[in-house]
Tab-separated table of C-alpha atoms in Angstrom:
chain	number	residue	atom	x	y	z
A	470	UNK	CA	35.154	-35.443	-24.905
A	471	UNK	CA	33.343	-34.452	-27.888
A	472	UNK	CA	33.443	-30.802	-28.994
A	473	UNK	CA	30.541	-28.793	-27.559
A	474	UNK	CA	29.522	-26.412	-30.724
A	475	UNK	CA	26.986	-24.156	-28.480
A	476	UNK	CA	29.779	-22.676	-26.070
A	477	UNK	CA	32.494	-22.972	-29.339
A	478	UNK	CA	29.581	-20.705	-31.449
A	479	UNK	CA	28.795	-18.568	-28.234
A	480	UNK	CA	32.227	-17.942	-26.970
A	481	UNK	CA	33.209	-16.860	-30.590
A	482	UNK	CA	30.236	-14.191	-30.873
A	483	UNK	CA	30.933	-13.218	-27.714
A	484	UNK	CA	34.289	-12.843	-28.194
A	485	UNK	CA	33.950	-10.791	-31.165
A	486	UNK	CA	32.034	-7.771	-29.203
A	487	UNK	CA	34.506	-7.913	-26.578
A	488	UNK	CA	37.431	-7.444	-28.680
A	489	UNK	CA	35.508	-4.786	-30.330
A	490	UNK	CA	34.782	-3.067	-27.168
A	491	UNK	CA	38.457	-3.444	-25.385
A	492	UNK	CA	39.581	-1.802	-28.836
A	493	UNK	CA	37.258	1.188	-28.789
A	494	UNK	CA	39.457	1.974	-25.425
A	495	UNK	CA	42.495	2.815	-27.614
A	496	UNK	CA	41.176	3.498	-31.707
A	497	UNK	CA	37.549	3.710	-33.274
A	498	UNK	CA	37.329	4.631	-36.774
A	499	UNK	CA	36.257	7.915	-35.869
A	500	UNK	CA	35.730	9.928	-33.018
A	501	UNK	CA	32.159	9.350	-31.585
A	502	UNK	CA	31.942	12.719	-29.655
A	503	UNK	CA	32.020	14.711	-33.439
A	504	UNK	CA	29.137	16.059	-35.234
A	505	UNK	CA	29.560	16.217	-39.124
A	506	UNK	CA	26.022	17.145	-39.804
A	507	UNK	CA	27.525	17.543	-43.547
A	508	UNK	CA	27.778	13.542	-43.626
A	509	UNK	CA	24.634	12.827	-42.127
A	510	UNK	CA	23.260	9.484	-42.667
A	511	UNK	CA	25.589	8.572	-44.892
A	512	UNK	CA	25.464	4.655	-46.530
A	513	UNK	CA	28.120	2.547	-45.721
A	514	UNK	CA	31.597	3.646	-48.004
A	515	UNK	CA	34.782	2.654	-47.495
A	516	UNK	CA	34.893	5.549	-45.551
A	517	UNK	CA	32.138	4.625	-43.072
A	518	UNK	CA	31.942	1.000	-43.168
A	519	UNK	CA	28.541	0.992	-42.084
A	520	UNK	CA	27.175	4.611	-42.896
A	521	UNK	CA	25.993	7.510	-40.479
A	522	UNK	CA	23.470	8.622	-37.963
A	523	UNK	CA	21.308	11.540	-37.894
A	524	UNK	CA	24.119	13.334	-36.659
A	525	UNK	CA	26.561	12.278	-39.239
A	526	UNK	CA	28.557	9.982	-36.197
A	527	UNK	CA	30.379	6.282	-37.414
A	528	UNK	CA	28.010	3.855	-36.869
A	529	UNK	CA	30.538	1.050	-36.468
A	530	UNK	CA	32.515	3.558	-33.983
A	531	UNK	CA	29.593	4.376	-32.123
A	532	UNK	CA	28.609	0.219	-32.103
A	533	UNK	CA	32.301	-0.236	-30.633
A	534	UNK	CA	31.830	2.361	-27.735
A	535	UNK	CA	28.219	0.817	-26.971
A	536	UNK	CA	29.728	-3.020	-26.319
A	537	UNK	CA	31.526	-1.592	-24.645
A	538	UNK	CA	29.131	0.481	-22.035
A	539	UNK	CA	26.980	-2.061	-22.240
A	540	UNK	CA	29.517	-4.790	-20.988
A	541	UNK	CA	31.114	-2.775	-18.695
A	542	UNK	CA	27.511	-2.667	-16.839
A	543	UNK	CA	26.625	-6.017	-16.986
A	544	UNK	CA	29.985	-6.793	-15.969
A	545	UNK	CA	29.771	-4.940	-12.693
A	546	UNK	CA	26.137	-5.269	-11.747
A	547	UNK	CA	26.980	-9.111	-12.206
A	548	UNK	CA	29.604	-8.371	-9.895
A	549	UNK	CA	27.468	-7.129	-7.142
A	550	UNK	CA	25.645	-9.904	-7.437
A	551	UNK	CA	28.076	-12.187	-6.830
A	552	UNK	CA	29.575	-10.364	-4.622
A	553	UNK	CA	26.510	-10.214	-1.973
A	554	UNK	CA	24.303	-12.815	-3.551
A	555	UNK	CA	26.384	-15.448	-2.817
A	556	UNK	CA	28.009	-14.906	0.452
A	557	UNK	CA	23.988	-14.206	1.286
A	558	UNK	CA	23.214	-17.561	0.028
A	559	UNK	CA	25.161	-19.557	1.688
A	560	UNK	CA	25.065	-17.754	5.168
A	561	UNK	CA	21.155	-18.611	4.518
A	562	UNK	CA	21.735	-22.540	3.720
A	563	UNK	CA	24.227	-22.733	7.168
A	564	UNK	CA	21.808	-21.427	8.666
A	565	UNK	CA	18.561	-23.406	7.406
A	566	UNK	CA	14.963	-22.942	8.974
A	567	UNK	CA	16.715	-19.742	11.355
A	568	UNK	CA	15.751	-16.115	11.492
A	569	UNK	CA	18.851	-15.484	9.526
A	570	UNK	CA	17.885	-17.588	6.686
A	571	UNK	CA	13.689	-16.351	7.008
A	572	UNK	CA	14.967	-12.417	6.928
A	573	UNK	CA	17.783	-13.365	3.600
A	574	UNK	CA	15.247	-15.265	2.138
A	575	UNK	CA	12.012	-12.281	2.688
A	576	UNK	CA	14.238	-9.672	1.295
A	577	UNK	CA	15.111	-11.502	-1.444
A	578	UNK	CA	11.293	-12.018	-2.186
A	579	UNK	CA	11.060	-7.873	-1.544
A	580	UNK	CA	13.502	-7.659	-4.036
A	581	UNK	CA	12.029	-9.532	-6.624
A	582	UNK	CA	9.128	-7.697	-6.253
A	583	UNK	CA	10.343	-4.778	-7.983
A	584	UNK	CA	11.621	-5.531	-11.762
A	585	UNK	CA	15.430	-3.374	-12.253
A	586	UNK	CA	13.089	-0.811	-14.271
A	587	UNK	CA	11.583	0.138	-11.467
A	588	UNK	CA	14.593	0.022	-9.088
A	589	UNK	CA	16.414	2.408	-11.507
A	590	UNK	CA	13.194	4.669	-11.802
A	591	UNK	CA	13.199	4.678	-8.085
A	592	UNK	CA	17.033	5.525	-7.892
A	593	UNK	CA	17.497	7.876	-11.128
A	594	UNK	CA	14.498	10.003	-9.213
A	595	UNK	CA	16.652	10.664	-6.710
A	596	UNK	CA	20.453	10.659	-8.011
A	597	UNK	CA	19.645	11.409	-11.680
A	598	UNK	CA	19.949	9.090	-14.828
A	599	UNK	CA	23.221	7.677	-15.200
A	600	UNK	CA	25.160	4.399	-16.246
A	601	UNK	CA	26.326	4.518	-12.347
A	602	UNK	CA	22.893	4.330	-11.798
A	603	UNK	CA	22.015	2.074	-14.271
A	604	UNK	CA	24.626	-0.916	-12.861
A	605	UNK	CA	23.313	0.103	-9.346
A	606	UNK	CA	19.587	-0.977	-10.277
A	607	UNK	CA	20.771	-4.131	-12.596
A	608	UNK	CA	23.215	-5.497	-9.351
A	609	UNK	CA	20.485	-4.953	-7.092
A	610	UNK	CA	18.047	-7.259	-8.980
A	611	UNK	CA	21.265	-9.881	-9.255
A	612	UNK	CA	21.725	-10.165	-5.443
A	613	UNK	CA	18.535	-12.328	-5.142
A	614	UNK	CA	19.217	-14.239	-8.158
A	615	UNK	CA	22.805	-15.491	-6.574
A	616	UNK	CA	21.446	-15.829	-3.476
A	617	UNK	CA	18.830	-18.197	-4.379
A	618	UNK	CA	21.032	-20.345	-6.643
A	619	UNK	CA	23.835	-20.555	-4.031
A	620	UNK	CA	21.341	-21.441	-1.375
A	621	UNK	CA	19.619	-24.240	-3.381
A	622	UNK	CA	23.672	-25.485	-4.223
A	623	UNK	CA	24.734	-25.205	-0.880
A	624	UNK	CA	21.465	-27.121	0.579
A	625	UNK	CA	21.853	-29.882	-1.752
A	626	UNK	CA	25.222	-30.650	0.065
A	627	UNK	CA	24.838	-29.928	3.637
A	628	UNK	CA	23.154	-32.988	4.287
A	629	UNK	CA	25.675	-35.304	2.230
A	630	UNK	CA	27.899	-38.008	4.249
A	631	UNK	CA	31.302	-36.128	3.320
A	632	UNK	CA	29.772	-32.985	4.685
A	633	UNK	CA	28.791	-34.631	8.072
A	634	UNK	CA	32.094	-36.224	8.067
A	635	UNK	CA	34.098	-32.825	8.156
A	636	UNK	CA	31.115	-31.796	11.056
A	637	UNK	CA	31.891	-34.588	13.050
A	638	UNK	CA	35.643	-33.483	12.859
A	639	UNK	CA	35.219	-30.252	14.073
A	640	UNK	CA	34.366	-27.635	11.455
A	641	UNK	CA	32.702	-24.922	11.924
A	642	UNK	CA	29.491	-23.545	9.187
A	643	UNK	CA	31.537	-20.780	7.970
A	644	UNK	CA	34.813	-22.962	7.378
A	645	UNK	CA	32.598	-26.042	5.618
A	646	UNK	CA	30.994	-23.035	3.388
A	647	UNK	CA	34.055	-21.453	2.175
A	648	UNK	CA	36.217	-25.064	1.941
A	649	UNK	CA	33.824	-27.512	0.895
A	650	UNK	CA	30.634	-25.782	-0.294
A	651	UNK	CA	31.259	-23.327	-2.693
A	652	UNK	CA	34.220	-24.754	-4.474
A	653	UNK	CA	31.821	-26.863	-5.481
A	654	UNK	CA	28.746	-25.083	-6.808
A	655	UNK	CA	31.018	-22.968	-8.399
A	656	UNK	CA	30.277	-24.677	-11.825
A	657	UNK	CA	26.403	-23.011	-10.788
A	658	UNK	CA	27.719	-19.552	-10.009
A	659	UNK	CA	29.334	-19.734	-13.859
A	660	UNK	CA	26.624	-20.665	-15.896
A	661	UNK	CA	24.565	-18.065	-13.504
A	662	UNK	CA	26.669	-15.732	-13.762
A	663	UNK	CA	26.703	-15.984	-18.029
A	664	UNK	CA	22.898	-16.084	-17.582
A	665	UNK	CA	23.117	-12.660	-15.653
A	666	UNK	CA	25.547	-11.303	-17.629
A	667	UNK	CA	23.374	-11.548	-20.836
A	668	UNK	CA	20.473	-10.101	-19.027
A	669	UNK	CA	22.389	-7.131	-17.978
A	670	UNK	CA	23.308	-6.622	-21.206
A	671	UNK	CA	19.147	-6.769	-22.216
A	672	UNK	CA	18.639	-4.369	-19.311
A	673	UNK	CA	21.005	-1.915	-19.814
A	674	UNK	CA	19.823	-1.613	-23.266
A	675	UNK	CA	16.079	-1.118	-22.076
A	676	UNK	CA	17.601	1.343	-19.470
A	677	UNK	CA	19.230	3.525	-21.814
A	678	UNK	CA	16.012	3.136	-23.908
A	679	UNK	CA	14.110	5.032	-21.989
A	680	UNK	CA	16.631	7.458	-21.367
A	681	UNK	CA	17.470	5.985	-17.866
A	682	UNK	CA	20.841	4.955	-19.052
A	683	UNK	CA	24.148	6.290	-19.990
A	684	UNK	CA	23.878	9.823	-20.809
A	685	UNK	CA	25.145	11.362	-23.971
A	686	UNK	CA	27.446	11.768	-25.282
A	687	UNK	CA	28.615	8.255	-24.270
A	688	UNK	CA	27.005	5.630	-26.526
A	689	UNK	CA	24.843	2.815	-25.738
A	690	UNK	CA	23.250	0.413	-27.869
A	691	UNK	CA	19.837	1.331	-26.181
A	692	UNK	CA	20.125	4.636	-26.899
A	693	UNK	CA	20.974	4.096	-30.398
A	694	UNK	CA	17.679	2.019	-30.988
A	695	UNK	CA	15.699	4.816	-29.632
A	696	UNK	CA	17.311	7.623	-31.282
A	697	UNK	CA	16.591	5.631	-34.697
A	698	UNK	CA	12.747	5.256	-33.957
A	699	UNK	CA	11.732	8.100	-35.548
A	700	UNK	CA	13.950	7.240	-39.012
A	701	UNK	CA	12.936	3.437	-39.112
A	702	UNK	CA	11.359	3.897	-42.170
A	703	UNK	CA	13.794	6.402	-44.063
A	704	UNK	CA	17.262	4.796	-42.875
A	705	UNK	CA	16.268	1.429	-40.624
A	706	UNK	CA	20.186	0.749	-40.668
A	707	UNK	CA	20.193	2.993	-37.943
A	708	UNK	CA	17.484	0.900	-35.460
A	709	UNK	CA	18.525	-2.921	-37.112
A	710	UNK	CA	22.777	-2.597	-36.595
A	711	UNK	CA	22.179	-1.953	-32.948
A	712	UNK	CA	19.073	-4.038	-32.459
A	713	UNK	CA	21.356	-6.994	-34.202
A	714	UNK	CA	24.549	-5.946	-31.948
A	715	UNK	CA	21.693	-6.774	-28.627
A	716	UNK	CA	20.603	-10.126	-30.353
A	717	UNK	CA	24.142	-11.548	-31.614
A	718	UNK	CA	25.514	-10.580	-27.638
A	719	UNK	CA	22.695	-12.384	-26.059
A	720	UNK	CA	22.431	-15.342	-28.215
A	721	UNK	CA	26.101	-15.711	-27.785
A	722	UNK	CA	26.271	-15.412	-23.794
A	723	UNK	CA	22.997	-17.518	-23.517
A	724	UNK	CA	24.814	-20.104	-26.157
A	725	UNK	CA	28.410	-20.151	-24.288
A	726	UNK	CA	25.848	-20.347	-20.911
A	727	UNK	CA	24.567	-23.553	-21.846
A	728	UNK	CA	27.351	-24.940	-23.431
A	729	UNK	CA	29.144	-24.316	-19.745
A	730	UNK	CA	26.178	-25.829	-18.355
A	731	UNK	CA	26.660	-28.944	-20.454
A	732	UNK	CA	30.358	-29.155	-19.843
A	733	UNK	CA	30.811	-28.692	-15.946
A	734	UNK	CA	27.413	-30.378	-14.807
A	735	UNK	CA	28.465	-34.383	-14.584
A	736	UNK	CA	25.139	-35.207	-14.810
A	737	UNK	CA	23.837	-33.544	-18.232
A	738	UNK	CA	27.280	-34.826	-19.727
A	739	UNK	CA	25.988	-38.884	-18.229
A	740	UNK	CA	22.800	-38.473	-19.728
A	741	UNK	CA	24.080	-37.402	-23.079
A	742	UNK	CA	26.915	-40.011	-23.447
């Protein structure tokens, strides 16, 4: 099988940022909590590798705290939408053309109705702005997402002759769903789930943004960008390190994505042998 460069490239970028972020758990550079208003925006030295804020705060700390906010969200609210998304899905495919499939099927249209910036407006008006908050809106938008792509999978085989066979021998729905149908759209559920994860990273950035976020003083990478706004012109450092950090993430998830997509679907690897 010939190397696939896209996930190699992908998985290494990605790979970079999470290392960076499981290492912020146990050592940063400097603390990211401390104000040192007498280093202020600072250029990069060999003491700050990659200068200061406004608030004289490591950069390249506060960059390792903010992969790894920013992951941890993603992470979970793709979670949730695994979690319910799927086992939504494929109750709605066993049960094709029934009231159960109509009502999983409406609500996922009512869902989609409402971008996650307006599902974390809605929520942060009434709990307060928080990352809690923040992966609560993002996993709510994934439910649909999962549910449609494991309902599509899942239809796609219910009417094959292997499927029928195990039918005709006395399985039940649930039992064909959970032992024949999602082992295998499992490969879909990945390359979803990389998609997701990438856009959760894109939405928890615009969610912090706006101030919608995590809260100070926990970093984000969204929060970063809009604290720099106003000093784009005197120190842009400060708005193009974590605008980069954003870019370099998502290319690298959407990269590893389709390189996944390449690898585990037989019949994009046929057509390109």
């Amino acid at each position: 099988m010939r190397l696939n460069a896209q996930l190699w490239i992908g998985a290494a970028l990605t790979a970079v940022f999470l290392a960076g972020a499981v290492l912020s758990f146990v050592w940063t550079p400097h603390d990211v909590t401390a104000l040192n208003i007498a280093d202020k925006l600072r250029p990069a030295s060999s003491t700050y590798l990659l200068g200061t804020d406004h608030f004289g705060r490591d950069l390249l700390s506060m960059l390792m705290v903010g992969a790894r906010t920013s992951i941890a969200v993603a992470l979970v609210a793709v979670g949730i939408g695994l979690g319910l998304g799927v086992p939504l899905g494929l109750l709605a495919a066993a049960t094709r053309g029934s009231l159960i499939d109509e009502v999983v099927m409406r609500g996922n249209d009512l869902i989609f109705a409402f971008p996650s910036l307006v599902i974390a407006i809605l929520i942060t008006a009434v709990f307060g702005p928080s990352a809690l908050n923040a992966i609560l809106a993002i996993g709510i938008f994934n439910i649909p997402v999962f549910a449609r792509v494991s309902r599509g999978g899942a239809l796609s085989l219910w009417t094959l002759d292997w499927i029928l066979a195990a039918r005709v021998a006395g399985k039940g729905r649930l039992r064909i769903s959970l032992e024949h149908i999602l082992p295998n759209i499992v490969n879909l559920l990945i390359v979803q789930g990389t998609i997701q994860f990438s856009l959760g990273i894109l939405a928890e950035a615009a969610l912090s943004y706006v101030g919608l976020g995590a809260q100070p003083p926990l970093p984000s990478w969204g929060r970063m960008l809009a604290e720099a706004q106003t000093m784009i012109y005197t120190n842009p450092a400060l708005a193009i390190l974590p605008g980069l950090a954003i870019v370099a993430m998502v290319l690298g998830l959407n990269l590893m994505g389709d390189g996944l997509r390449d690898l585990l679907d037989p019949r994009v690897r046929r057509a390109r042998a």
